[in-house]
Coordinates of C-alpha atoms in Angstrom, one line a residue:
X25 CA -16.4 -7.8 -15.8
X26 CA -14.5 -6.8 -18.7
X27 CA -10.9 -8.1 -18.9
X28 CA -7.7 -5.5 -20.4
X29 CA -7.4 -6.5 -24.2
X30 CA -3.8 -5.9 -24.3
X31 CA -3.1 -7.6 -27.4
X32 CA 0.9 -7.4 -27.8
X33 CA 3.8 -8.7 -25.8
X34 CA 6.1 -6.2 -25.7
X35 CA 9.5 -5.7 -24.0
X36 CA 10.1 -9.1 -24.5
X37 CA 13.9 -9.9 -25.3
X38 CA 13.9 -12.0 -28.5
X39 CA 14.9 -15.3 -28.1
X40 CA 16.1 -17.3 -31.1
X41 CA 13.5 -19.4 -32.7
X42 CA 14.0 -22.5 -35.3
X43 CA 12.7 -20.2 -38.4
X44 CA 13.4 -17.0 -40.2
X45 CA 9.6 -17.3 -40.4
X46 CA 9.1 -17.3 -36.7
X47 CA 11.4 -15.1 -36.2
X48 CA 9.5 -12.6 -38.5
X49 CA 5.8 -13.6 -36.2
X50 CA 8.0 -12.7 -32.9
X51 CA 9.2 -9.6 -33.8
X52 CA 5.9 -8.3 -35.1
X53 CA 4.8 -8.9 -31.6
X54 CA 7.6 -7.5 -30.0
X55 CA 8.9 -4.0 -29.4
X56 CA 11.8 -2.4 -26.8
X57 CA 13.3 -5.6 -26.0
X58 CA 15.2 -5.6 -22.8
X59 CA 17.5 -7.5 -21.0
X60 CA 14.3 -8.9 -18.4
X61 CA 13.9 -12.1 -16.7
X62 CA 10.8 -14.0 -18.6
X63 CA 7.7 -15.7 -17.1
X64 CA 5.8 -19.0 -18.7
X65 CA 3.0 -20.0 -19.0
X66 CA 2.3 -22.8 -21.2
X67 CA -1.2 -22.6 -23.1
X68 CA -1.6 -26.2 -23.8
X69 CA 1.1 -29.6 -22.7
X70 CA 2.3 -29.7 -26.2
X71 CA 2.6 -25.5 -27.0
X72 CA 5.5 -23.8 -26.9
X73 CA 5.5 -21.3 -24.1
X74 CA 3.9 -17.7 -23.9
X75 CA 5.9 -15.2 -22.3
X76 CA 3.6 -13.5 -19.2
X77 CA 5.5 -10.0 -18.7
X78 CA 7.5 -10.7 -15.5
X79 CA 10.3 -8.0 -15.4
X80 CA 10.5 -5.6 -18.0
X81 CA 7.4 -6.7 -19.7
X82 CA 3.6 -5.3 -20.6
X83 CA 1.0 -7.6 -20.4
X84 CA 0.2 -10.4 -22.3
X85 CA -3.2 -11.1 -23.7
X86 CA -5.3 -14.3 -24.6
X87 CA -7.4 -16.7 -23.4
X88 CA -4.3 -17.8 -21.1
X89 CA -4.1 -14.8 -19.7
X90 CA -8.1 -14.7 -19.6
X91 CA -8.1 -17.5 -17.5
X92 CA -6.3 -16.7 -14.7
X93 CA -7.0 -13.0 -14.2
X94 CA -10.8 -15.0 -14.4
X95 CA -9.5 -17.5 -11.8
X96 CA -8.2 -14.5 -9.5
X97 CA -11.6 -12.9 -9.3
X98 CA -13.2 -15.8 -8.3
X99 CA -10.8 -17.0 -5.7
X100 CA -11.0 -13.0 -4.5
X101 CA -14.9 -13.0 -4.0
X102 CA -14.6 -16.4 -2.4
X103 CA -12.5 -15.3 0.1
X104 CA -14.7 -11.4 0.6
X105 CA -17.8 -13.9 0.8
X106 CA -16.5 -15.5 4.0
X107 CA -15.6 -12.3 6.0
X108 CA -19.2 -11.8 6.7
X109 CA -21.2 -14.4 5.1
X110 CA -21.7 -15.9 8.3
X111 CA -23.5 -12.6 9.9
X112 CA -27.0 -13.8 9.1
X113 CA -27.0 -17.5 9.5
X114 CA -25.3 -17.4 13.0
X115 CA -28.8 -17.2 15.3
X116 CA -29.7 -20.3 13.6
X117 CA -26.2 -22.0 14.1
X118 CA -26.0 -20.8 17.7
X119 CA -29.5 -22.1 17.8
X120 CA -28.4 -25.3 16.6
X121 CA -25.1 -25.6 18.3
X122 CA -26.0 -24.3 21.5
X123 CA -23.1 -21.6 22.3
X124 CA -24.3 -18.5 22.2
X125 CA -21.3 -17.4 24.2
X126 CA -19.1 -18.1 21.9
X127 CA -20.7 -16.7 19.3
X128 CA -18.3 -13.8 18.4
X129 CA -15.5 -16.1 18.1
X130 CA -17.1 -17.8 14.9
X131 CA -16.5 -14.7 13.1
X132 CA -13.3 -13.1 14.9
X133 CA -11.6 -16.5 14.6
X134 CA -11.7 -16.2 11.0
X135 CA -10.7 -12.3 10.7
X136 CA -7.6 -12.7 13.2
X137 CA -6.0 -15.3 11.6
X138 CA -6.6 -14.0 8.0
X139 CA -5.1 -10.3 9.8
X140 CA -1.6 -12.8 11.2
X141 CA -1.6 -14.4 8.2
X142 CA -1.3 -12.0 5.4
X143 CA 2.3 -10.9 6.1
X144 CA 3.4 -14.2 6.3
X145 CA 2.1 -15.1 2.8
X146 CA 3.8 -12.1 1.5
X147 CA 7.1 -13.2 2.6
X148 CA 6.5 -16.7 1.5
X149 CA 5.5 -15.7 -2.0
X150 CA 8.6 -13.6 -2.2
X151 CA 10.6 -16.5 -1.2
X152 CA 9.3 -19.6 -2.6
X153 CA 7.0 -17.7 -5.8
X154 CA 3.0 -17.3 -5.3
X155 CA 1.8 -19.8 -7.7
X156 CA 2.0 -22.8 -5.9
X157 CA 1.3 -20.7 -2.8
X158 CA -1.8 -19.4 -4.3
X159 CA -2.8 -23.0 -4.9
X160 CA -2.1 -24.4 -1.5
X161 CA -4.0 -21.7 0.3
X162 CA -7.4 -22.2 -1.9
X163 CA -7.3 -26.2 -1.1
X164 CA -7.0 -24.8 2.9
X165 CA -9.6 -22.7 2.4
X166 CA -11.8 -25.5 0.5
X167 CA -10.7 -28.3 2.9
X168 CA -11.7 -26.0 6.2
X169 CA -14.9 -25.2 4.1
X170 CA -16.0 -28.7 4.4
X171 CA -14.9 -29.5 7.6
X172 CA -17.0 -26.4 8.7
X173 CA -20.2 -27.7 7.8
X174 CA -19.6 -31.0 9.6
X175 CA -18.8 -29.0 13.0
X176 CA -20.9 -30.6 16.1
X177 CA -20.6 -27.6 18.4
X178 CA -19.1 -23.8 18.5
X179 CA -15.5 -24.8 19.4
X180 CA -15.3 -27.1 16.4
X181 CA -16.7 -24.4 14.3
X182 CA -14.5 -21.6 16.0
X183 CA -11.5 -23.9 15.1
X184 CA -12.3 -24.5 11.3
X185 CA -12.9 -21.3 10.7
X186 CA -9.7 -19.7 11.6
X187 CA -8.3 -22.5 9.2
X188 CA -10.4 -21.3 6.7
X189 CA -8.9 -17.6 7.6
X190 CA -5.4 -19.1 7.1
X191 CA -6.6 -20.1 3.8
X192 CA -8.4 -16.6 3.2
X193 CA -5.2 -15.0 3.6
X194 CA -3.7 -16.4 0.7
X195 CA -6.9 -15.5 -1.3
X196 CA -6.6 -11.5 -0.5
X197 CA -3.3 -11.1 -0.5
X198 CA -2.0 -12.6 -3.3
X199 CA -4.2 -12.3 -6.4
X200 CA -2.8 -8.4 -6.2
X201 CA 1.2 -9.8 -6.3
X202 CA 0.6 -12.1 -9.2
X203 CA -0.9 -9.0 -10.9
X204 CA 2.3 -7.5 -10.0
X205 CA 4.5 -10.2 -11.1
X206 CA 2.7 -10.2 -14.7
X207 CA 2.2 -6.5 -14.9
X208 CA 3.9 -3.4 -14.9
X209 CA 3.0 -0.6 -12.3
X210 CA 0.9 1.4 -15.0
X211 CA -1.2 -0.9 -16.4
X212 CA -1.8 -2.3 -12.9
X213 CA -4.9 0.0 -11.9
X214 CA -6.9 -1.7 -14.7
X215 CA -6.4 -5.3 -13.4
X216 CA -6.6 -4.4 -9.4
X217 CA -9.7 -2.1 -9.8
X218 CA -11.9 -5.1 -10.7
X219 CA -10.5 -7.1 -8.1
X220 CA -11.7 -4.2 -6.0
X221 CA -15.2 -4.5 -7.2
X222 CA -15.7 -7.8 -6.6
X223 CA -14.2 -7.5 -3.3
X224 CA -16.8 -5.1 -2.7
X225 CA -19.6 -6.2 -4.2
X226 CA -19.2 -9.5 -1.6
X227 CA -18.8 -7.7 1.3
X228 CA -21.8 -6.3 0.7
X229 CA -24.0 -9.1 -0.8
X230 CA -22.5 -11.9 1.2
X231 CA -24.5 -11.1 4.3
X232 CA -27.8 -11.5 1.9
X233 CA -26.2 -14.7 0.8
X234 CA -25.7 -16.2 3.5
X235 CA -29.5 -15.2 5.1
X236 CA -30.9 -16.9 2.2
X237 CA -28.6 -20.2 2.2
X238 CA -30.1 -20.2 5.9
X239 CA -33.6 -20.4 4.8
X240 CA -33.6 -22.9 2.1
X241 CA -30.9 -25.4 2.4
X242 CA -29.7 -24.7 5.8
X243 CA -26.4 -23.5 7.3
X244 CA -24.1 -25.7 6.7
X245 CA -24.3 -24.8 3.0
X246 CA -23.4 -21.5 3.8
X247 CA -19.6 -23.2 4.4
X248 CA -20.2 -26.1 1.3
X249 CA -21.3 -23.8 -1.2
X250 CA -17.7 -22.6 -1.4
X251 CA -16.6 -26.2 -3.1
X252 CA -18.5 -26.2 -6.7
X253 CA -16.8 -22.3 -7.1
X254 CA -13.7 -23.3 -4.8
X255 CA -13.4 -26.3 -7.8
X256 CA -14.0 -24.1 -10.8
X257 CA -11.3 -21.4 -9.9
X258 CA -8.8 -23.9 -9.0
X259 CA -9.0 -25.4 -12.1
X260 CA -8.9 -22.1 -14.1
X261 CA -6.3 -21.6 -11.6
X262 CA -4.3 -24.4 -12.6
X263 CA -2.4 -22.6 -15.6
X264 CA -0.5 -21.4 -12.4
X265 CA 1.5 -24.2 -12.3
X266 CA 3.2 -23.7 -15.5
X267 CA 4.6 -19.5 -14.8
X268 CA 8.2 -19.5 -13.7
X269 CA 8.1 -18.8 -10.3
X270 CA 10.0 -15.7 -9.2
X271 CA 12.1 -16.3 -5.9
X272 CA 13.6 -15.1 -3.7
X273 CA 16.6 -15.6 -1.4
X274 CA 17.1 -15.9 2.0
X275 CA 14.7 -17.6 4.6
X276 CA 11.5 -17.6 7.0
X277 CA 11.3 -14.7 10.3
X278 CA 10.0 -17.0 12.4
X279 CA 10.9 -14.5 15.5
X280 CA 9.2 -11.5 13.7
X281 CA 6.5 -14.4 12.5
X282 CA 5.9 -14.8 16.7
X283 CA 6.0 -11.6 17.7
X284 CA 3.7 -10.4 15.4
X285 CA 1.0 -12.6 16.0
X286 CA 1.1 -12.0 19.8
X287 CA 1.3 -7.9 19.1
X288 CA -2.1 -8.7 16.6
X289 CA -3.9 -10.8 18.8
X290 CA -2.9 -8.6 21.9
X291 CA -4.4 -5.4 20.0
X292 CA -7.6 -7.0 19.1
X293 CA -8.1 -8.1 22.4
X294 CA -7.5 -4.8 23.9
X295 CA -9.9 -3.0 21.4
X296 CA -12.6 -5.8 22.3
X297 CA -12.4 -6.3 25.8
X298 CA -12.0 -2.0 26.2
X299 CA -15.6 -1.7 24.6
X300 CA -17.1 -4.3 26.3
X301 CA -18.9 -4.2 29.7
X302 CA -17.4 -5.5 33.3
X303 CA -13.7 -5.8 31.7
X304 CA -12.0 -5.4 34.7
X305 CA -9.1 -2.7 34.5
X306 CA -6.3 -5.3 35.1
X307 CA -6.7 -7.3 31.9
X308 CA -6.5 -4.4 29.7
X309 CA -3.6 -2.5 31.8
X310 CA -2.3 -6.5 31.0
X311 CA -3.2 -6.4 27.3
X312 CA -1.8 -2.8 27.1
X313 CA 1.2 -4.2 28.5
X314 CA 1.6 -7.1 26.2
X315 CA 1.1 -4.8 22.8
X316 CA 3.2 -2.1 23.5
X317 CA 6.1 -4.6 24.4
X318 CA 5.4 -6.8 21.7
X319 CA 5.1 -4.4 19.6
X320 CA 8.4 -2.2 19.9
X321 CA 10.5 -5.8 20.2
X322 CA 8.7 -6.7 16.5
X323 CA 9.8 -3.8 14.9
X324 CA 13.3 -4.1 16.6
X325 CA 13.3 -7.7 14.8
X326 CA 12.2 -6.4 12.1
X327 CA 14.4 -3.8 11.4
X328 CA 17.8 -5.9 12.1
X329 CA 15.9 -9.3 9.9
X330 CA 17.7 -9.8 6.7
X331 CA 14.5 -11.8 5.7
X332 CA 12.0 -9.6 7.5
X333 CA 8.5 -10.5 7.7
X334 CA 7.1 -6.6 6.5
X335 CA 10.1 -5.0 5.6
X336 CA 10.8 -2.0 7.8
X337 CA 13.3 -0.5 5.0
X338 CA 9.8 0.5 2.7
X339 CA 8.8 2.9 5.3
X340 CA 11.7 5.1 4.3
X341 CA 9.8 5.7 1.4
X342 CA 7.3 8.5 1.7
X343 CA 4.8 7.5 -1.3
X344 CA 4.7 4.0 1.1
X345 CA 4.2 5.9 4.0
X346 CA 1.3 7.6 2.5
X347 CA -0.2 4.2 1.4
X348 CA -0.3 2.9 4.5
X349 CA -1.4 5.9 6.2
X350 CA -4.3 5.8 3.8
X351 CA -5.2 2.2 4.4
X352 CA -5.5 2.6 7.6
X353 CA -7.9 5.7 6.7
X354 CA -10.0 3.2 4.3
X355 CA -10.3 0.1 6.8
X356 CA -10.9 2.8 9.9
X357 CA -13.7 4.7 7.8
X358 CA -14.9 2.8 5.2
X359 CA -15.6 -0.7 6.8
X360 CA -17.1 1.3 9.8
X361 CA -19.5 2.8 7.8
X362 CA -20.3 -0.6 6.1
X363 CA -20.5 -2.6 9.8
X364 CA -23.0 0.2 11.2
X365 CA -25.2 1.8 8.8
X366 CA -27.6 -1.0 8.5
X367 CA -28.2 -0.3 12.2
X368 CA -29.0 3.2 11.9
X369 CA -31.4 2.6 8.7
X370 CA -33.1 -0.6 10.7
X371 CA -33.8 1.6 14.0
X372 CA -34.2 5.2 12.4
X373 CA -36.6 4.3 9.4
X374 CA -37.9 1.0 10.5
X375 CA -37.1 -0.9 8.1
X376 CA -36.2 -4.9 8.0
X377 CA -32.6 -6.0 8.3
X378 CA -32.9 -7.2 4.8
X379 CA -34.2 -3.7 3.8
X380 CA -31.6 -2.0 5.8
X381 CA -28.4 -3.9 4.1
X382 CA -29.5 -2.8 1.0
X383 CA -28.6 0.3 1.3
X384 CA -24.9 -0.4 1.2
X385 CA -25.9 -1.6 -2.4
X386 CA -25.3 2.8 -3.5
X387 CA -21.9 2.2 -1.9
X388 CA -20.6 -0.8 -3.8
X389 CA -21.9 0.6 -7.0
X390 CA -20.2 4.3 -6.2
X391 CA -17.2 1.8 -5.7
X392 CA -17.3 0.0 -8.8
X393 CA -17.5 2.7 -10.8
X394 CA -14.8 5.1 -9.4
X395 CA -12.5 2.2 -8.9
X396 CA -12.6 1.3 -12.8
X397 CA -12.9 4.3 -13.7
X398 CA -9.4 5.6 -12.0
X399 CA -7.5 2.8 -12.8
X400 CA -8.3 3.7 -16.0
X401 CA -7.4 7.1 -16.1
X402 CA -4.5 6.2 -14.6
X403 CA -3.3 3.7 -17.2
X404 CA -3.7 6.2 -20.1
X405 CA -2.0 9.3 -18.0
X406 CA 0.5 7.6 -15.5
X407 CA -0.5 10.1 -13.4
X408 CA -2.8 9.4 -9.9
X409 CA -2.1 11.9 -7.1
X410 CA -5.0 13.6 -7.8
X411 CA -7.8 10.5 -7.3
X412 CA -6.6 9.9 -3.8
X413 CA -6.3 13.5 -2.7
X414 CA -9.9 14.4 -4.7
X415 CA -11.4 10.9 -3.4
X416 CA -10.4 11.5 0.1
X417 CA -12.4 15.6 -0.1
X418 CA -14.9 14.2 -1.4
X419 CA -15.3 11.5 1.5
X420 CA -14.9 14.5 4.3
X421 CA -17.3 16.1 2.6
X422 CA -20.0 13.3 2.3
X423 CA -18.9 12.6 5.9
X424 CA -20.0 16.4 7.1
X425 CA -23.1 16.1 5.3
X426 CA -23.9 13.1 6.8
X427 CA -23.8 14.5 10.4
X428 CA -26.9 16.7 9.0
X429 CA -28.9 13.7 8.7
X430 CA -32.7 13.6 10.6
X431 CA -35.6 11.1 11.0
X432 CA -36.7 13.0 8.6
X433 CA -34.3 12.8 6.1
X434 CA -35.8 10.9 2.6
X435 CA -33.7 7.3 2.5
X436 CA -33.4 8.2 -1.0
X437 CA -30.9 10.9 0.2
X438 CA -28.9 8.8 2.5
X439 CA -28.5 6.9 -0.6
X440 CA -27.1 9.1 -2.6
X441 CA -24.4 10.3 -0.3
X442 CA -23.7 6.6 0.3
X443 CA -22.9 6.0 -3.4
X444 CA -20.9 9.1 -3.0
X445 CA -18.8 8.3 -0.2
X446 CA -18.2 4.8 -2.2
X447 CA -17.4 6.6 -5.5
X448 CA -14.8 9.0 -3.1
X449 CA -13.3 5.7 -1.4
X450 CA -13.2 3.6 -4.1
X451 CA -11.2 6.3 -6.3
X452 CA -8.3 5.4 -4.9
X453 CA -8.8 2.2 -2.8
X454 CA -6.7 0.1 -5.2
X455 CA -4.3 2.7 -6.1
X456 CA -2.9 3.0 -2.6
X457 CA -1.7 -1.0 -3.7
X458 CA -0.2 0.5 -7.0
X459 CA 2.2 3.4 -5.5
X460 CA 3.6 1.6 -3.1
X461 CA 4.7 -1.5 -5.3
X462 CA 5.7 0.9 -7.8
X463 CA 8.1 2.7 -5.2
X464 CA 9.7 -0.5 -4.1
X465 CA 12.2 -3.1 -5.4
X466 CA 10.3 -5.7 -7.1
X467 CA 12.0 -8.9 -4.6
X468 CA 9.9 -7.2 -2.0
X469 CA 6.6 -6.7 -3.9
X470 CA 4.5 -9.6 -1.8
X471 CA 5.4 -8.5 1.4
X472 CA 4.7 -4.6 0.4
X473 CA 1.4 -5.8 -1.1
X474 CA 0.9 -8.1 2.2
X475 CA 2.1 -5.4 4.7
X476 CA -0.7 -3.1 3.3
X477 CA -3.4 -5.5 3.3
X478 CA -2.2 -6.5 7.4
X479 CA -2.5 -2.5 8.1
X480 CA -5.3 -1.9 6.2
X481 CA -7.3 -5.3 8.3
X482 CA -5.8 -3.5 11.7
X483 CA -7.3 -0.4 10.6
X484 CA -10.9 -2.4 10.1
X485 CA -10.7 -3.9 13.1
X486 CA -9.6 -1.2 15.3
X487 CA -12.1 1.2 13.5
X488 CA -15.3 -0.7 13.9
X489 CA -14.2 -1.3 17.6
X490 CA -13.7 1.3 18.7
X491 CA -16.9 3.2 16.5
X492 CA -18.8 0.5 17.9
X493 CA -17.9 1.3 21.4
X494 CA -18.7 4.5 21.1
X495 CA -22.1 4.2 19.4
X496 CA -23.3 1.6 22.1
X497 CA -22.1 3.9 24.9
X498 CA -24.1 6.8 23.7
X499 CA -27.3 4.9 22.7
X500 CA -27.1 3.1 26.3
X501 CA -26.9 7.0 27.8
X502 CA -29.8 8.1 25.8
X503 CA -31.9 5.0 26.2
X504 CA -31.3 4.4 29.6
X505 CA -32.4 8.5 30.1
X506 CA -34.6 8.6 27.6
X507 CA -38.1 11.0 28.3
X508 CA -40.1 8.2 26.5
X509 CA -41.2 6.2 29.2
X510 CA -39.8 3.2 28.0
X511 CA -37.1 1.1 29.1
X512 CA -34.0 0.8 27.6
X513 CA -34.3 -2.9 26.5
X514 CA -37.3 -1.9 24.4
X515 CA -35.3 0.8 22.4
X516 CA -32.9 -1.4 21.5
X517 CA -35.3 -4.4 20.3
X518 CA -36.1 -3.5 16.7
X519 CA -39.0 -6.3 16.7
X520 CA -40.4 -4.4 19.6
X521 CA -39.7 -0.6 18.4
X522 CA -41.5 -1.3 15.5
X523 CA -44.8 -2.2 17.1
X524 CA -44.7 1.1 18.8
X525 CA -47.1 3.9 17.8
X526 CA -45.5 6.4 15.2
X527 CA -45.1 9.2 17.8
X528 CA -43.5 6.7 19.7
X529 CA -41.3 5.1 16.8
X530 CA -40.3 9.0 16.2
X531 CA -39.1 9.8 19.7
X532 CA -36.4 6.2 19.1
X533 CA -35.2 7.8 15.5
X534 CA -34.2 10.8 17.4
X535 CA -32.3 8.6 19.9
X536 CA -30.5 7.1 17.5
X537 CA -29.6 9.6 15.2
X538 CA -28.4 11.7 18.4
X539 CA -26.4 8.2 19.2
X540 CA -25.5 8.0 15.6
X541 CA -24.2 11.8 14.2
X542 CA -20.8 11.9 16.4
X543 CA -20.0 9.0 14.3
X544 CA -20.0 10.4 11.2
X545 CA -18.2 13.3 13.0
X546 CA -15.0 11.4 13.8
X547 CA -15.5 9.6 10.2
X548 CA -15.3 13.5 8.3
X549 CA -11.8 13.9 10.9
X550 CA -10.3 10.6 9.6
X551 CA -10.9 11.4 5.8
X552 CA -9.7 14.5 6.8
X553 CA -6.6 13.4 8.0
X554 CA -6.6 11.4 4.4
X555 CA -7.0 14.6 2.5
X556 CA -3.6 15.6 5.0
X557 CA -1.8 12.4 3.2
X558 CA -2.7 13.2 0.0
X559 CA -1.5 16.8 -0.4
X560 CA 1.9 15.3 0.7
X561 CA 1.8 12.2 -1.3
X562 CA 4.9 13.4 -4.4
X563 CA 3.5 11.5 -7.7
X564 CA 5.9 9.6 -9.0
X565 CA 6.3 8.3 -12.3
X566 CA 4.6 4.4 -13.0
X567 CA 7.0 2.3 -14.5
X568 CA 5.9 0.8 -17.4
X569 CA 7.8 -2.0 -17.0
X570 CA 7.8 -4.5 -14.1
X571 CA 11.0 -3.7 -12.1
X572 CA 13.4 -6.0 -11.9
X573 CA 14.3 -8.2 -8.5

């Protein structure tokens, strides 16, 4: 992963050294000093101090600098590996453990409290400064890691994991801030869109990962082999500890802090339970009842907090509205496609699951290239209305095409409108992150970036519910009426569909791309409604200096 070689520190106000000949060194290095508040980071206990651009700055470059942006990729693949890593290994732990009941809850746990936790890390950074912050969520993370692969049964495990989530917050969310605080808004596309990669490029793999952790060493190594990389980026992280923090004023919304976890948890438990068989109608009239009030009496709070948890007053700006908006488009569309398309490869082409999650491999490359590529363009134009407007076409687009799809489609093709959804997506995934900080004061620039990420993880989990709900009620239809002659259990067995003669393996293709296409229907209508936010998102100008608090 290459790292920005910005060589000079400029916008730097000069400070008055012991020398004329240091003086001479500094201003060689400086150029449009301003009157900005100034970061440190010390390279070594006995150096004098490098100035990391905080307000008014460009960024610095070095192996300083080297390190941390290093330590914030790691730390942001650690915490992408444990969304899913878990997917593969959890027959064999429900095997061990004995609770296939509570199976789901292994990975949910983990995903809702990372979802309640991101906008309260964005508020506490702005606060209190993300440094230390940063440092304290990666020991949680590590120290639930650990006490993960000791768990004795599925409650233990169910309970570790959402403290690893807690931890995984942190991770996400604030790697993108710090880039902020060091930063300004122009250059910022060429840092995040790396970060995007990686994120990426684990949510992808880690499934794979975690299969084959499973199969040598066992499962509990799926949880311990965070420690040696947990370890490394810590301690790369650890220059940290010597930038200035920037804080804030003002304290904690611990009523917003409530009522947001009880609207977030309310939610997900409505989209779950509404999907799922034998719900009866007065828990999710109950649930409905819960989230709507919850929900109206958090934004009430939120609106009136002086120290507000996701600060209402950035929705008054449009580019922020079209962020959001297009989050929610990205976690809805893109993570749906991701959580269901190995599905439709397994069943349609017959295929292994390990064969089948490969093809997600076009997307993250489409991503990785479109998503360095943009950010950057973006740095040498300052201009970037036109990658989320063009990305978000070209995702329709793919989207339509899709719903064209046959058993006798070549897999070849389906991977190659995969890696173009990904290059469409990943135009302007990380971008979305860039406007809106740039269209807000910097005091607020953890809870904007944390506010995002929470819409964007309500989008995923709302998306793949609700497409999963609607996949499984189709494919029951057509199974359970299917003019096979088989019964609907063994359509939905791949071990047993595949031992099936070919005429026979043919007729459960059809089923399943007939199951499958109105999915990709509603996916075209919600890029769509991307390509609506994009023709309306105004292009303002990226600061090239990191605004001031």
């Amino acid at each position: 992963m290459n790292i920005p070689p910005d060589a000079h520190l400029a916008g730097v106000e000069p400070i008055p050294l012991a020398n004329q000949n240091e003086v001479a060194v500094r201003r060689s290095n400086l150029s449009q000093p301003t009157n900005a508040h100034v970061e440190t980071v010390d390279s070594t206990p006995d150096a004098s101090p490098l100035e990391i651009p905080g307000n008014g700055q460009t960024p610095a470059s070095g192996v300083r600098i080297a390190r941390v942006y290093a330590a914030l990729l790691i730390i942001v693949l650690l915490g992408a590996l444990d969304h899913t890593i878990v997917a593969t290994a959890l027959p064999t732990i429900v095997g061990e453990l004995d609770g296939a009941q509570h199976m789901a809850w292994v990975i949910t746990a983990y995903t809702l409290a990372m979802t309640v936790a991101l906008p309260v890390y964005g508020r506490l950074g702005d606060r209190y400064g993300r440094p230390a912050l940063m440092m304290v969520a990666l020991v949680i993370f590590l120290g639930a890691s650990v006490l993960c692969g000791f768990a004795q049964d599925m409650f233990q495990l169910s309970l570790f994991r959402g403290i690893q989530g807690l931890g995984g917050a942190g991770m996400a969310v604030l790697p993108g801030a710090i880039i902020a605080d060091l930063v300004p808004p122009r250059q910022r596309p060429k840092y995040l869109g790396p970060l995007g990669s990686v994120f990426g490029i684990a949510t992808v793999v880690s499934p794979l990962v975690g299969g084959a952790i499973t199969d040598t060493v066992g499962w509990r190594w799926v949880f311990w082999v965070n420690l040696p990389i947990g370890l490394l980026a810590l301690v790369m992280a650890f220059s940290l500890r010597r930038m200035k923090p920037i804080r804030g004023s003002g304290g904690m919304d611990w009523l917003g802090t409530v009522l947001m976890i009880i609207f977030t948890c309310a939610l997900v438990g409505l989209v779950s339970l509404s999907t799922a068989p034998g719900t009866a109608t007065e828990v999710l009239w109950g649930l409905g009842v819960i989230t709507a009030v919850s929900g109206v009496l958090f934004v009430m709070v939120e609106i009136r907090s002086k120290n507000a948890l996701i600060p209402m007053h950035m929705f008054r700006s449009w580019p922020v509205v079209n962020a959001a908006g297009l989050g929610l488009v990205i976690g809805a569309g893109l993570f749906s496609i991701v959580a269901y398309l190995p599905s439709y490869v397994q069943m349609v082409y017959s295929t292994s699951a390990s064969v089948a999650g490969l093809i997600l491999l076009p997307l993250v490359l489409g991503m990785m290239v479109s998503s360095n590529l943009s950010g950057w363009l973006v740095t040498r134009t300052g201009r970037y209305k036109i990658f989320p407007l063009a990305g978000s076409a070209l995702a329709t687009a793919v989207a339509i095409c899709l719903t064209f799809l046959s058993p006798e489609t070549p897999l070849p093709v389906v991977g190659t409108l995969i890696a173009l959804l990904g290059f469409a997506v990943g135009s302007f995934m990380q971008l979305t992150v860039v406007v809106a900080q740039n269209a807000m004061p910097h005091s607020v620039v953890g809870g904007v970036t944390a506010s995002l990420g929470y819409l964007r993880e309500l989008g995923v989990t709302v998306g793949t519910a609700v497409f999963g709900g609607l996949f499984a009620t189709l494919l029951a239809q057509a199974a359970t009426n299917n003019s096979l002659g088989l019964p609907a259990s063994t359509i939905t067995d791949p071990h047993t569909v595949q031992q099936l003669s070919a005429a026979l393996q043919l007729g459960v293709s059809d089923i399943y791309v007939g199951a499958f296409l109105p999915i990709f229907t509603v996916l075209a209508c919600i890029f769509g409604i991307g390509v609506l936010l994009s023709v309306f998102m105004p292009e303002q100008r990226l600061s090239e200096s990191t605004p001031s608090k």
